[in-house]
Amino acid sequence: MSASGNQRSRPSPSRWSKRRTRWLIVAVLLALAIVPEFFVTHYAHFESLGIELDARFGFYAWYSFFACGAMIAIAKLLGIFLKRRDSYYDE
Amino acid sequence: MSMHLPALQVIIPLLLAAVIFLFNNARIAYIVSVAASWLCLAIAIQLLLLVNDGSVIEYAFGGWEPPWGIAYNVDQLNAFVLVIVSGIAAIMFPFSWRSIQAEIPASLHVLFYTALLLCLAGLLGMTITGDAFNFFVLLEISSLATYTLISLGKDRRSLSAAFQYLIMGTIGGTFILLGVGLLYTLTGTLNMADLAERIGPLQASRTLQAAFAFLVVGIGLKLAMFPLHLWLPGAYATAPSVVSAFLAATATKVAVYALLRFMFGVFGADFAYGEMHVELMLVSLALVSVLFASLIALLQRGVKRMLAYSSLAQIGYMLLGIGLANVSGLTATLLHLFNHALMKGVLFLALAMVFYRTGGSSMRHMSGLGRQMPWTMAAFVVGGLSLIGVPLTVGFISKWYLILASIERGWWPVTAVILVASLIAVMYIWRVVEVAYFKERPADLPTVSEAPLSLLLPTWTLVAANIYFGINASVTTGIAQNVAQTLLGGVQ
Amino acid sequence: MQLDGFMLPPGLILILGAFILPQVEGRVRHALLLALPLLTLLMVWLIPHGSHLTLGLMEYELEPLRSSAEGRLFATVFAVAAFAGGWYALNKATLLELSAAFFYAGSAIGVTFAGDLITLFIYWELMALGSTLVLWANGKQNPRAYPASMRYLLVHLCGGVVLMAGIAGHVYATGSIAFSSMTMTDGLAKWLILAGFLVNVGAPPLSAWIADAYPEASPSGMVFLSAFTTKTAVFVLIVGFPGTEILIYIGLYMVFYGIVYGLLENNLRRLMAYSIVSQVGFMVTAVGIGTELALNGAAAHAFAHIIYKALLLMSAGSVLLMTGKRHCTDLGGLFKHMPITAIAGITGALAISAFPFTSGFVTKSLETAAAYQFAATASDPMLLVWVWFLLTAASAGSFLYVGLKFPWFVFFNKDAGLRPTDPAPHMQYAMWFFAFLCIALGVFPEALYAILPYQNDLLAQPKSYQQYTASHLLSQFQLLLFAGLAFFALLPLLKQTLTISLDVDWIYRRLFKVLGQEFTFKVGDLGGKTEAKIHGRIKRLIAHMHGPSGPRIHWPSGFMVLWVAVLLVGALGLYYLR
Amino acid sequence: MMLDFFDLYNYWVVIFLMMAGFYTLIAYDNLIKKIIGLNIFQSAVFMLYISVGKVSGGSEPIAADNIELYSNPLPHVLILTAIVVGVATTALGLALTIRIKEAYGTINENDIVQMNRDAEAEKAQEWGRE
């Protein structure tokens, strides 16, 4: 709705390339984060209870991604009901 | 000499009242009154020290042995109240001189001091006497003096307030007379100690019950128990400032004392609680008065009225303490007698100084005073904190015992009411603080300077007492707990 | 009064200092601002453990000077926060704010040395007073601070009232005023005390006061506010309610409440306020777990949190100060113009996200470690499993809503065209100082471990305790990096809008007002004869009772006498019918 | 039953007087009438005291030979004091009434209360809502 939002959705060609580099860096970083997974063994924190989910391959990576996605989705959903104009209480 | 102390306690102010009236010189009247008040305080302290071990001093007037003659009995309870009353007098009498210059025409100053001394004599007499009828007479002496003092207010409204108080006070006095009369027909004695003994076997008597009802309602009128309080705000709000201060700090306290004395000293705790279930009436009325008066205080624009209503709420606390019918509750009541005298004294004296400088005491008159009268407003703030019950002030001590008592009784809603009322007190005190410290002084009101030292000194003596007895409460709590235990005696 | 040596409660130094500050000016004041907290810190460490002072109040023996390991830890960080806060505020804050802040800090330190409930309560109320004044002091610059400070005071007074009732009940039930673990005692009093503590901790349903009040303070004011109130509440929970299960649920709620509201929030400092709730939620959860490791974790996390949150707030405050903008939507691209502020902000953001080699990493992992370590012996192990998974998710979430959101929208993103500079040197120094502490605690955690309350086998449990194992480092990196991936992937969903989010404070900010209007003006218009009639009667009654200058005080004496008759008849009737 | 009633007639007189006084206090706005009501009310109590002091068949309490039974003198003495108090109250009440008449121009209490309220309303108006 705001002006800045509109500008961001119509990026200039130069920003496109910037954005591509950014994604590239992110991809490399993520790869770097996953690669050592082959060499490191994680503890299963609740071994005694028979829960070994947290010791599976890449657990922290996908868990983090989906947890964050869920939190953003929930926030977005609640925002529909909870958001009010900035000056709501001043009226 | 020392054996005549109980008599001197009353006779000094009584006689000196007549003396200053004859001299008819305002300055002499002032000096003599101050001297009398200090002398009374010295005697009261002496008496308290004498009975602090739990003994009772009996003094037979004119050598007529009780129960035939009039006896003055001093025990820890009334010695404590004597100290409160004469102590407040000793602080406020010196204060009065400058304060009345601004509020009472010079021609009436001698009369003012005469009435003030008579009022003091009456209050002290009510406290010290051990004779039920003598109590009535001294009550009327103090009441008549009080009506006069109130009518000296600057505004004509003080006249109508004094008249209304006269009507109400006389009805109260007459009820007490009636109650005493019924007791006399039943037992044939007027000596309180003697009465207590003879009442013992008569618990089921209708006459006794009627006497109890009349006495409670009569004294309830004098102590402004809800809903018999309607005379009080008008009287306190229109009387000369120093009179409001003196009455707020002493008159209702003596009335509460009288209630205690009759309930426990004459009828006995067993009768009052066991037979009559007086706690039901006291607690319900007290709760209503605490909440109702606090709320109304919050809505007032005049600070004096606000304080008058807050006094009603505080009286509610004292009645609540009695109604809770346990040692902690009575301790709270007794402590609050003392503590409330200190805090309301400070608040009303601070207000009197505001009046002295600005000629008014409404919220408007107080706006912007924080900077112009820093010491006065600081005193007000300390008094206010004490009223709220902030720790390290006396207000906390009595409130603590009251809360403890309500919990001991298992009455959590009562606890809640006490705490909610404290919150409301925060709000009404804050209103004054806000206008005094955070509002600019209205352009049409004159700039004023700090009150003179002769007014500040007594006020700050009380402020110091508020803090001292808030930190070192062992003396007051010791006495109060002792007395509470003695009063309740068998009931537990 | 009994005194060993010449020891006085260290909090008094700051409280007295609050009254001295207005009396001096210029350099002396600056010197005092920096020296008094350091002097306090010295005092805190000179006092050996144990109770050193007793004061009689009523029939109780107060212990205003009881030094304990927990208390010392919190007192230390409070003194440090007062020091850095004072440094940051040096020239900028009003005198009232500085005095109030010192008074506030002193009272908070007083709480940490309170050996009994009455002393605790006294300092508790002083704290409420001091913090309200800190907020109030900003009223000249920001008129919204006045009503906000009043709402703040009201919430805290209500909390104080509940606490006092609880204390009185506790004293009656146990006969002791000692402030120690209350998990053994039972009854209403215990719950009232807990409720009183929880109000200050920002627990539901009254979490809203933090985001309502703090952002209205001045930049330095909010640094002070964030440090003390919630953390003293964590301290008293650690001492009084370790292992109270309900705290686990409350803590988890706070964690996610903070994250969700933080994600929705546009105002930078409100965002920070929500993140306080979330972070304190971690600590509350740990207190609820209640093992020694968990309590150590809560205490350590509080220690680290005060420092990195202050750092974040200094950074956000500097941005506000130099640009006058408070909303994400108005900011962006400031890295080039305010590099030092940006570095401070990023350091704080990394620390709050538990990035390895920052303080947050060291302390937050103690809490998650406590969850799985305790699962083996807990009566309800599945609860702890849930706690662990949720806290792990929340750690990632922290990175999302503060660690990335704050630096991204302020220092990067699209350039908003603002050209500020870094703030005054003393503010930069204060930020450097705290940034240094954030890193130092992360790299040398042993210093912090050494002062944690429970020293038993502290380092003898490699699996649960050693942060810097390959597995732990890797999992933390993955957690953070994939949170970052989620952030950038879902960036369109995070578009900031100029809004606020409703919360429970709606009830006291809006509902009462609406109700008031409804019942004063509208009832009559609703139609219906009886309603109008009743309304008219009520109106007349109110007009009768209530004059234009407040409730009436003048009544005819006949009316008064009538009441006498009523009461007399009532009293007599009651007695005769009985 | 009837006999009881007449035996205790003094109490009925007292109660009647008392209620009359009470009624006057409640129902009349005139300040003088209020004072009269107050006097009636007090007199009722005085009567009570005096009547209970009477011992049936007893003589005046003057020491004399061959009289065995005296009425109780103490209530009479007490009530003398109470009457003095009552007179003082009445005097003060009347004095106040005079001053009220001077200050307000009326002795009707309703009018006085209304004037007081109006005065406050006026002041509130003048100062505006603050």
PDB file of N, CA and C in Angstrom, chain B residues 157 164 168 171 175 206 209 213-214 227-228 230 275-276 296 299-301 305 309 391 396-397 400-401 403-404 407-408 412 419 423 426 430 438 470-471 481, chain C residues 56-60 121-122 136 150 157 161 164-165 167-169 172 188 192 549-555 557 559-561 563-564 567-568 572 575-576 578:
ATOM      1  N   ARG B 157     -21.206  29.273  54.511  1.00  0.00           N
ATOM      2  CA  ARG B 157     -21.579  27.862  54.522  1.00  0.00           C
ATOM      3  C   ARG B 157     -21.185  27.191  55.832  1.00  0.00           C
ATOM      4  N   GLN B 164     -26.059  22.172  61.170  1.00  0.00           N
ATOM      5  CA  GLN B 164     -26.409  20.775  60.901  1.00  0.00           C
ATOM      6  C   GLN B 164     -25.657  19.827  61.825  1.00  0.00           C
ATOM      7  N   MET B 168     -27.205  17.057  64.405  1.00  0.00           N
ATOM      8  CA  MET B 168     -26.796  15.655  64.379  1.00  0.00           C
ATOM      9  C   MET B 168     -26.057  15.271  65.654  1.00  0.00           C
ATOM     10  N   ILE B 171     -28.392  14.865  68.533  1.00  0.00           N
ATOM     11  CA  ILE B 171     -29.116  13.590  68.476  1.00  0.00           C
ATOM     12  C   ILE B 171     -28.205  12.459  68.943  1.00  0.00           C
ATOM     13  N   PHE B 175     -28.812  10.116  72.155  1.00  0.00           N
ATOM     14  CA  PHE B 175     -28.839   8.651  72.074  1.00  0.00           C
ATOM     15  C   PHE B 175     -27.922   8.043  73.129  1.00  0.00           C
ATOM     16  N   ARG B 206     -33.563  -7.434  77.293  1.00  0.00           N
ATOM     17  CA  ARG B 206     -33.924  -6.557  76.178  1.00  0.00           C
ATOM     18  C   ARG B 206     -33.415  -5.146  76.416  1.00  0.00           C
ATOM     19  N   GLN B 209     -29.938  -4.848  75.436  1.00  0.00           N
ATOM     20  CA  GLN B 209     -29.782  -4.836  73.992  1.00  0.00           C
ATOM     21  C   GLN B 209     -30.153  -3.475  73.415  1.00  0.00           C
ATOM     22  N   ALA B 213     -27.863  -0.830  71.352  1.00  0.00           N
ATOM     23  CA  ALA B 213     -28.199  -0.262  70.042  1.00  0.00           C
ATOM     24  C   ALA B 213     -28.101   1.256  70.080  1.00  0.00           C
ATOM     25  N   PHE B 214     -28.661   1.860  71.118  1.00  0.00           N
ATOM     26  CA  PHE B 214     -28.629   3.326  71.185  1.00  0.00           C
ATOM     27  C   PHE B 214     -27.200   3.845  71.284  1.00  0.00           C
ATOM     28  N   PRO B 227     -24.209   5.169  57.304  1.00  0.00           N
ATOM     29  CA  PRO B 227     -24.573   6.361  56.536  1.00  0.00           C
ATOM     30  C   PRO B 227     -24.854   7.577  57.415  1.00  0.00           C
ATOM     31  N   LEU B 228     -24.251   7.638  58.578  1.00  0.00           N
ATOM     32  CA  LEU B 228     -24.495   8.779  59.464  1.00  0.00           C
ATOM     33  C   LEU B 228     -23.421   9.844  59.270  1.00  0.00           C
ATOM     34  N   LEU B 230     -23.173  12.199  56.896  1.00  0.00           N
ATOM     35  CA  LEU B 230     -23.448  13.315  55.987  1.00  0.00           C
ATOM     36  C   LEU B 230     -23.060  14.672  56.549  1.00  0.00           C
ATOM     37  N   GLU B 275     -23.406 -12.079  71.590  1.00  0.00           N
ATOM     38  CA  GLU B 275     -24.844 -11.869  71.675  1.00  0.00           C
ATOM     39  C   GLU B 275     -25.356 -11.006  70.526  1.00  0.00           C
ATOM     40  N   MET B 276     -24.661  -9.876  70.325  1.00  0.00           N
ATOM     41  CA  MET B 276     -25.223  -8.866  69.443  1.00  0.00           C
ATOM     42  C   MET B 276     -24.709  -8.977  68.007  1.00  0.00           C
ATOM     43  N   ILE B 296     -15.955   8.738  46.232  1.00  0.00           N
ATOM     44  CA  ILE B 296     -16.436  10.123  46.217  1.00  0.00           C
ATOM     45  C   ILE B 296     -15.265  11.086  46.411  1.00  0.00           C
ATOM     46  N   LEU B 299     -13.794  12.001  43.246  1.00  0.00           N
ATOM     47  CA  LEU B 299     -14.544  12.878  42.349  1.00  0.00           C
ATOM     48  C   LEU B 299     -14.542  14.339  42.800  1.00  0.00           C
ATOM     49  N   GLN B 300     -14.044  14.593  43.987  1.00  0.00           N
ATOM     50  CA  GLN B 300     -14.147  15.954  44.522  1.00  0.00           C
ATOM     51  C   GLN B 300     -13.168  16.904  43.865  1.00  0.00           C
ATOM     52  N   ARG B 301     -13.577  18.169  43.792  1.00  0.00           N
ATOM     53  CA  ARG B 301     -12.651  19.171  43.264  1.00  0.00           C
ATOM     54  C   ARG B 301     -11.982  19.936  44.391  1.00  0.00           C
ATOM     55  N   ARG B 305     -12.535  18.860  50.875  1.00  0.00           N
ATOM     56  CA  ARG B 305     -13.617  17.863  50.832  1.00  0.00           C
ATOM     57  C   ARG B 305     -13.071  16.500  50.525  1.00  0.00           C
ATOM     58  N   TYR B 309     -13.685  13.234  52.812  1.00  0.00           N
ATOM     59  CA  TYR B 309     -14.189  11.925  52.413  1.00  0.00           C
ATOM     60  C   TYR B 309     -13.162  10.841  52.659  1.00  0.00           C
ATOM     61  N   PRO B 391       5.059   1.689  52.307  1.00  0.00           N
ATOM     62  CA  PRO B 391       5.973   1.250  53.358  1.00  0.00           C
ATOM     63  C   PRO B 391       6.914   2.364  53.811  1.00  0.00           C
ATOM     64  N   PHE B 396       1.421   2.405  56.295  1.00  0.00           N
ATOM     65  CA  PHE B 396       1.696   1.008  55.960  1.00  0.00           C
ATOM     66  C   PHE B 396       1.457   0.109  57.160  1.00  0.00           C
ATOM     67  N   ILE B 397       1.884   0.581  58.328  1.00  0.00           N
ATOM     68  CA  ILE B 397       1.831  -0.269  59.515  1.00  0.00           C
ATOM     69  C   ILE B 397       0.395  -0.675  59.818  1.00  0.00           C
ATOM     70  N   TRP B 400      -1.112  -2.857  57.114  1.00  0.00           N
ATOM     71  CA  TRP B 400      -0.553  -4.212  57.176  1.00  0.00           C
ATOM     72  C   TRP B 400      -1.316  -5.062  58.173  1.00  0.00           C
ATOM     73  N   TYR B 401      -1.533  -4.516  59.378  1.00  0.00           N
ATOM     74  CA  TYR B 401      -2.240  -5.296  60.393  1.00  0.00           C
ATOM     75  C   TYR B 401      -3.678  -5.561  59.990  1.00  0.00           C
ATOM     76  N   ILE B 403      -4.827  -5.883  56.937  1.00  0.00           N
ATOM     77  CA  ILE B 403      -4.830  -6.939  55.926  1.00  0.00           C
ATOM     78  C   ILE B 403      -4.577  -8.296  56.577  1.00  0.00           C
ATOM     79  N   LEU B 404      -3.619  -8.276  57.503  1.00  0.00           N
ATOM     80  CA  LEU B 404      -3.305  -9.518  58.205  1.00  0.00           C
ATOM     81  C   LEU B 404      -4.546 -10.044  58.930  1.00  0.00           C
ATOM     82  N   ILE B 407      -7.067 -11.535  56.579  1.00  0.00           N
ATOM     83  CA  ILE B 407      -6.636 -12.851  56.102  1.00  0.00           C
ATOM     84  C   ILE B 407      -6.798 -13.888  57.205  1.00  0.00           C
ATOM     85  N   GLU B 408      -6.456 -13.449  58.433  1.00  0.00           N
ATOM     86  CA  GLU B 408      -6.578 -14.337  59.577  1.00  0.00           C
ATOM     87  C   GLU B 408      -8.017 -14.826  59.704  1.00  0.00           C
ATOM     88  N   TRP B 412     -11.140 -12.963  52.383  1.00  0.00           N
ATOM     89  CA  TRP B 412     -10.359 -12.400  51.280  1.00  0.00           C
ATOM     90  C   TRP B 412     -11.037 -11.224  50.598  1.00  0.00           C
ATOM     91  N   LEU B 419      -7.390  -3.224  49.677  1.00  0.00           N
ATOM     92  CA  LEU B 419      -6.351  -2.943  48.693  1.00  0.00           C
ATOM     93  C   LEU B 419      -6.886  -2.073  47.559  1.00  0.00           C
ATOM     94  N   LEU B 423      -5.707   1.669  46.258  1.00  0.00           N
ATOM     95  CA  LEU B 423      -5.461   2.090  44.873  1.00  0.00           C
ATOM     96  C   LEU B 423      -6.207   3.383  44.564  1.00  0.00           C
ATOM     97  N   VAL B 426      -4.400   6.174  45.978  1.00  0.00           N
ATOM     98  CA  VAL B 426      -3.294   6.578  45.110  1.00  0.00           C
ATOM     99  C   VAL B 426      -3.792   7.580  44.082  1.00  0.00           C
ATOM    100  N   TRP B 430      -2.781  11.374  43.826  1.00  0.00           N
ATOM    101  CA  TRP B 430      -2.053  11.710  42.599  1.00  0.00           C
ATOM    102  C   TRP B 430      -2.656  12.930  41.905  1.00  0.00           C
ATOM    103  N   PHE B 438       2.810  19.390  38.111  1.00  0.00           N
ATOM    104  CA  PHE B 438       2.933  19.289  36.660  1.00  0.00           C
ATOM    105  C   PHE B 438       2.051  20.270  35.913  1.00  0.00           C
ATOM    106  N   GLY B 470       6.707   5.134  61.204  1.00  0.00           N
ATOM    107  CA  GLY B 470       6.571   4.166  60.127  1.00  0.00           C
ATOM    108  C   GLY B 470       7.743   3.211  60.098  1.00  0.00           C
ATOM    109  N   ILE B 471       8.912   3.708  60.531  1.00  0.00           N
ATOM    110  CA  ILE B 471      10.101   2.855  60.512  1.00  0.00           C
ATOM    111  C   ILE B 471      10.261   2.149  61.854  1.00  0.00           C
ATOM    112  N   GLN B 481      -0.940  -3.813  70.499  1.00  0.00           N
ATOM    113  CA  GLN B 481      -1.168  -5.247  70.640  1.00  0.00           C
ATOM    114  C   GLN B 481      -1.554  -5.624  72.058  1.00  0.00           C
TER     115      GLN B 481
ATOM    116  N   GLY C  56      14.284  -3.901  62.781  1.00  0.00           N
ATOM    117  CA  GLY C  56      12.979  -4.291  63.299  1.00  0.00           C
ATOM    118  C   GLY C  56      11.894  -3.423  62.704  1.00  0.00           C
ATOM    119  N   LEU C  57      10.877  -4.065  62.150  1.00  0.00           N
ATOM    120  CA  LEU C  57       9.700  -3.307  61.727  1.00  0.00           C
ATOM    121  C   LEU C  57       8.507  -4.086  62.236  1.00  0.00           C
ATOM    122  N   MET C  58       7.663  -3.387  63.027  1.00  0.00           N
ATOM    123  CA  MET C  58       6.581  -4.087  63.718  1.00  0.00           C
ATOM    124  C   MET C  58       7.226  -5.240  64.487  1.00  0.00           C
ATOM    125  N   GLU C  59       6.635  -6.446  64.443  1.00  0.00           N
ATOM    126  CA  GLU C  59       7.303  -7.509  65.204  1.00  0.00           C
ATOM    127  C   GLU C  59       8.221  -8.341  64.325  1.00  0.00           C
ATOM    128  N   TYR C  60       8.537  -7.830  63.141  1.00  0.00           N
ATOM    129  CA  TYR C  60       9.344  -8.623  62.220  1.00  0.00           C
ATOM    130  C   TYR C  60      10.782  -8.114  62.179  1.00  0.00           C
ATOM    131  N   PHE C 121       9.074  -6.065  49.060  1.00  0.00           N
ATOM    132  CA  PHE C 121       7.903  -5.305  48.632  1.00  0.00           C
ATOM    133  C   PHE C 121       8.203  -3.804  48.588  1.00  0.00           C
ATOM    134  N   ILE C 122       8.925  -3.340  49.577  1.00  0.00           N
ATOM    135  CA  ILE C 122       9.257  -1.907  49.611  1.00  0.00           C
ATOM    136  C   ILE C 122      10.041  -1.527  48.357  1.00  0.00           C
ATOM    137  N   TRP C 136       7.697   9.080  32.602  1.00  0.00           N
ATOM    138  CA  TRP C 136       7.050  10.394  32.723  1.00  0.00           C
ATOM    139  C   TRP C 136       7.987  11.506  32.271  1.00  0.00           C
ATOM    140  N   MET C 150       0.925   6.667  33.069  1.00  0.00           N
ATOM    141  CA  MET C 150      -0.160   6.431  34.025  1.00  0.00           C
ATOM    142  C   MET C 150      -0.704   5.005  33.905  1.00  0.00           C
ATOM    143  N   LEU C 157       0.792  -0.869  40.046  1.00  0.00           N
ATOM    144  CA  LEU C 157       0.176  -0.753  41.362  1.00  0.00           C
ATOM    145  C   LEU C 157      -0.759  -1.925  41.606  1.00  0.00           C
ATOM    146  N   VAL C 161      -0.451  -4.484  44.609  1.00  0.00           N
ATOM    147  CA  VAL C 161      -1.537  -4.763  45.540  1.00  0.00           C
ATOM    148  C   VAL C 161      -1.732  -6.269  45.694  1.00  0.00           C
ATOM    149  N   MET C 164       1.105  -7.600  47.708  1.00  0.00           N
ATOM    150  CA  MET C 164       1.009  -7.301  49.137  1.00  0.00           C
ATOM    151  C   MET C 164       0.014  -8.230  49.818  1.00  0.00           C
ATOM    152  N   ALA C 165      -1.130  -8.450  49.149  1.00  0.00           N
ATOM    153  CA  ALA C 165      -2.109  -9.375  49.729  1.00  0.00           C
ATOM    154  C   ALA C 165      -1.480 -10.746  49.905  1.00  0.00           C
ATOM    155  N   ILE C 167       1.703 -11.473  50.228  1.00  0.00           N
ATOM    156  CA  ILE C 167       2.722 -11.470  51.283  1.00  0.00           C
ATOM    157  C   ILE C 167       2.058 -11.543  52.653  1.00  0.00           C
ATOM    158  N   ALA C 168       1.001 -10.752  52.820  1.00  0.00           N
ATOM    159  CA  ALA C 168       0.306 -10.768  54.110  1.00  0.00           C
ATOM    160  C   ALA C 168      -0.237 -12.166  54.391  1.00  0.00           C
ATOM    161  N   GLY C 169      -0.817 -12.767  53.365  1.00  0.00           N
ATOM    162  CA  GLY C 169      -1.343 -14.115  53.554  1.00  0.00           C
ATOM    163  C   GLY C 169      -0.250 -15.103  53.886  1.00  0.00           C
ATOM    164  N   TYR C 172       0.910 -14.622  57.376  1.00  0.00           N
ATOM    165  CA  TYR C 172      -0.046 -15.178  58.329  1.00  0.00           C
ATOM    166  C   TYR C 172       0.052 -16.708  58.370  1.00  0.00           C
ATOM    167  N   LEU C 188      -3.756 -19.917  48.768  1.00  0.00           N
ATOM    168  CA  LEU C 188      -3.991 -18.760  47.926  1.00  0.00           C
ATOM    169  C   LEU C 188      -2.830 -17.778  47.959  1.00  0.00           C
ATOM    170  N   LEU C 192      -1.039 -15.691  44.953  1.00  0.00           N
ATOM    171  CA  LEU C 192      -1.110 -14.230  44.837  1.00  0.00           C
ATOM    172  C   LEU C 192       0.287 -13.640  44.676  1.00  0.00           C
ATOM    173  N   SER C 549     -19.689  20.582  40.800  1.00  0.00           N
ATOM    174  CA  SER C 549     -18.311  20.638  41.302  1.00  0.00           C
ATOM    175  C   SER C 549     -18.007  19.391  42.114  1.00  0.00           C
ATOM    176  N   GLY C 550     -18.450  18.249  41.600  1.00  0.00           N
ATOM    177  CA  GLY C 550     -18.196  17.007  42.330  1.00  0.00           C
ATOM    178  C   GLY C 550     -19.439  16.598  43.096  1.00  0.00           C
ATOM    179  N   PRO C 551     -19.381  15.441  43.738  1.00  0.00           N
ATOM    180  CA  PRO C 551     -20.538  14.960  44.484  1.00  0.00           C
ATOM    181  C   PRO C 551     -20.959  15.988  45.534  1.00  0.00           C
ATOM    182  N   ARG C 552     -22.256  16.048  45.785  1.00  0.00           N
ATOM    183  CA  ARG C 552     -22.763  17.060  46.721  1.00  0.00           C
ATOM    184  C   ARG C 552     -22.275  16.801  48.137  1.00  0.00           C
ATOM    185  N   ILE C 553     -21.994  17.875  48.817  1.00  0.00           N
ATOM    186  CA  ILE C 553     -21.701  17.683  50.235  1.00  0.00           C
ATOM    187  C   ILE C 553     -22.739  18.378  51.101  1.00  0.00           C
ATOM    188  N   HIS C 554     -23.612  19.154  50.490  1.00  0.00           N
ATOM    189  CA  HIS C 554     -24.626  19.832  51.306  1.00  0.00           C
ATOM    190  C   HIS C 554     -25.941  19.098  51.222  1.00  0.00           C
ATOM    191  N   TRP C 555     -26.406  18.661  52.365  1.00  0.00           N
ATOM    192  CA  TRP C 555     -27.681  17.965  52.439  1.00  0.00           C
ATOM    193  C   TRP C 555     -28.515  18.604  53.530  1.00  0.00           C
ATOM    194  N   SER C 557     -30.613  18.727  56.857  1.00  0.00           N
ATOM    195  CA  SER C 557     -30.382  17.896  58.037  1.00  0.00           C
ATOM    196  C   SER C 557     -31.506  16.881  58.213  1.00  0.00           C
ATOM    197  N   PHE C 559     -32.732  15.028  55.986  1.00  0.00           N
ATOM    198  CA  PHE C 559     -32.260  13.852  55.272  1.00  0.00           C
ATOM    199  C   PHE C 559     -31.281  13.064  56.128  1.00  0.00           C
ATOM    200  N   MET C 560     -30.407  13.803  56.811  1.00  0.00           N
ATOM    201  CA  MET C 560     -29.421  13.127  57.673  1.00  0.00           C
ATOM    202  C   MET C 560     -30.134  12.399  58.806  1.00  0.00           C
ATOM    203  N   VAL C 561     -31.107  13.104  59.415  1.00  0.00           N
ATOM    204  CA  VAL C 561     -31.794  12.509  60.565  1.00  0.00           C
ATOM    205  C   VAL C 561     -32.539  11.253  60.134  1.00  0.00           C
ATOM    206  N   TRP C 563     -31.627   9.133  58.052  1.00  0.00           N
ATOM    207  CA  TRP C 563     -30.687   8.014  58.057  1.00  0.00           C
ATOM    208  C   TRP C 563     -30.443   7.497  59.472  1.00  0.00           C
ATOM    209  N   VAL C 564     -30.404   8.442  60.419  1.00  0.00           N
ATOM    210  CA  VAL C 564     -30.240   8.004  61.814  1.00  0.00           C
ATOM    211  C   VAL C 564     -31.381   7.077  62.178  1.00  0.00           C
ATOM    212  N   LEU C 567     -31.057   3.698  60.558  1.00  0.00           N
ATOM    213  CA  LEU C 567     -30.045   2.839  61.164  1.00  0.00           C
ATOM    214  C   LEU C 567     -30.484   2.350  62.541  1.00  0.00           C
ATOM    215  N   LEU C 568     -31.117   3.241  63.293  1.00  0.00           N
ATOM    216  CA  LEU C 568     -31.563   2.855  64.636  1.00  0.00           C
ATOM    217  C   LEU C 568     -32.595   1.746  64.532  1.00  0.00           C
ATOM    218  N   LEU C 572     -32.082  -1.882  66.074  1.00  0.00           N
ATOM    219  CA  LEU C 572     -33.008  -2.430  67.063  1.00  0.00           C
ATOM    220  C   LEU C 572     -33.737  -3.642  66.492  1.00  0.00           C
ATOM    221  N   TYR C 575     -31.701  -6.759  66.401  1.00  0.00           N
ATOM    222  CA  TYR C 575     -31.483  -7.390  67.703  1.00  0.00           C
ATOM    223  C   TYR C 575     -32.759  -8.063  68.213  1.00  0.00           C
ATOM    224  N   TYR C 576     -33.923  -7.426  67.923  1.00  0.00           N
ATOM    225  CA  TYR C 576     -35.141  -7.973  68.492  1.00  0.00           C
ATOM    226  C   TYR C 576     -35.632  -9.183  67.722  1.00  0.00           C
ATOM    227  N   ARG C 578     -33.769 -11.297  66.222  1.00  0.00           N
ATOM    228  CA  ARG C 578     -32.793 -12.369  66.227  1.00  0.00           C
ATOM    229  C   ARG C 578     -33.241 -13.535  67.113  1.00  0.00           C
TER     230      ARG C 578
END
